[in-house]
Short mmCIF file of C-alpha atoms and ligand atoms in Angstrom, two decimals:
data_model
loop_
_atom_site.label_atom_id
_atom_site.label_comp_id
_atom_site.label_asym_id
_atom_site.label_seq_id
_atom_site.Cartn_x
_atom_site.Cartn_y
_atom_site.Cartn_z
CA MET A 1 74.24 209.45 94.22
CA ARG A 2 76.91 207.01 95.23
CA LYS A 3 76.02 203.40 94.62
CA VAL A 4 76.04 201.27 97.73
CA PRO A 5 77.54 197.83 97.20
CA LEU A 6 75.18 194.91 97.69
CA ARG A 7 75.89 191.94 99.90
CA MET A 8 73.98 188.77 100.59
CA CYS A 9 72.43 187.98 103.94
CA ILE A 10 73.70 184.56 104.98
CA SER A 11 70.31 183.70 106.38
CA CYS A 12 67.61 184.78 103.90
CA ARG A 13 70.05 185.16 100.96
CA GLU A 14 68.55 188.47 99.96
CA MET A 15 70.85 191.01 98.40
CA LEU A 16 70.88 194.17 100.44
CA ALA A 17 72.90 197.35 100.69
CA LYS A 18 76.05 196.76 102.68
CA THR A 19 74.96 199.47 105.08
CA ASP A 20 71.78 197.54 105.95
CA LEU A 21 73.67 194.45 107.00
CA THR A 22 75.67 193.49 110.03
CA ARG A 23 79.16 192.35 109.11
CA VAL A 24 81.05 189.74 111.05
CA VAL A 25 84.63 189.37 109.98
CA LYS A 26 87.31 186.75 110.40
CA SER A 27 90.79 188.20 110.39
CA GLN A 28 93.89 186.53 108.98
CA ASN A 29 94.76 185.13 112.40
CA CYS A 30 91.27 183.63 112.64
CA GLU A 31 89.90 186.10 115.13
CA VAL A 32 86.20 186.69 114.71
CA SER A 33 84.81 190.10 115.47
CA LEU A 34 81.90 192.34 114.75
CA ASP A 35 82.73 194.87 112.08
CA GLU A 36 80.66 197.92 112.88
CA LYS A 37 82.18 200.20 110.26
CA GLY A 38 82.42 197.61 107.50
CA ASN A 39 86.08 198.21 106.80
CA LYS A 40 87.96 195.52 108.71
CA GLN A 41 90.33 193.26 106.84
CA GLY A 42 89.42 189.65 106.38
CA ARG A 43 86.63 187.38 105.29
CA GLY A 44 83.21 188.80 106.04
CA ALA A 45 79.77 187.34 106.51
CA TYR A 46 76.69 189.49 106.38
CA LEU A 47 73.40 189.29 108.18
CA CYS A 48 70.42 191.54 107.64
CA LYS A 49 68.60 193.09 110.54
CA LYS A 50 65.48 190.96 110.56
CA PRO A 51 65.06 189.18 113.92
CA GLU A 52 64.11 185.92 112.19
CA CYS A 53 67.32 186.00 110.18
CA TYR A 54 69.33 186.34 113.36
CA THR A 55 67.52 183.42 114.97
CA LYS A 56 67.88 181.28 111.87
CA ALA A 57 71.55 182.12 111.45
CA VAL A 58 72.33 181.15 115.02
CA LYS A 59 70.33 177.93 114.88
CA SER A 60 71.66 176.76 111.55
CA ASN A 61 75.27 177.78 112.27
CA ALA A 62 75.23 179.85 109.12
CA PHE A 63 78.07 182.03 110.37
CA ASN A 64 80.24 179.05 111.17
CA ARG A 65 79.73 177.80 107.63
CA ALA A 66 80.23 181.17 105.97
CA LEU A 67 83.44 181.91 107.86
CA LYS A 68 84.59 178.29 108.20
CA THR A 69 85.26 178.71 111.88
CA LYS A 70 83.47 178.53 115.20
CA ILE A 71 81.86 181.82 116.12
CA PRO A 72 82.24 182.81 119.77
CA GLU A 73 79.00 183.14 121.73
CA SER A 74 79.88 186.75 122.54
CA ILE A 75 79.55 187.68 118.88
CA PHE A 76 76.00 186.38 118.76
CA GLU A 77 75.21 188.51 121.77
CA GLU A 78 76.69 191.58 120.12
CA ILE A 79 74.72 191.18 116.93
CA ARG A 80 71.42 190.15 118.52
CA VAL A 81 68.60 192.11 116.94
ZN1 LIG B 1 68.23 188.09 106.10
#
């Protein structure tokens, strides 16, 4: 069996399989997008699929901190659980 890499949820800080997390990525030209396939270039931030983690991440600006940029509202809508 192939080992799935683990990543940390920016909200609950649990380590989970990359495939169980939503990845938001900031590209080199500072564009923020949702990375559905997990293979986009750039700095990524991961969020697990628990609704409370989504709510907490939005409220605490965890994505802004993790990616050091302002996350567009549209991204939050795309990743809403
Ligand atoms: Zn979480």
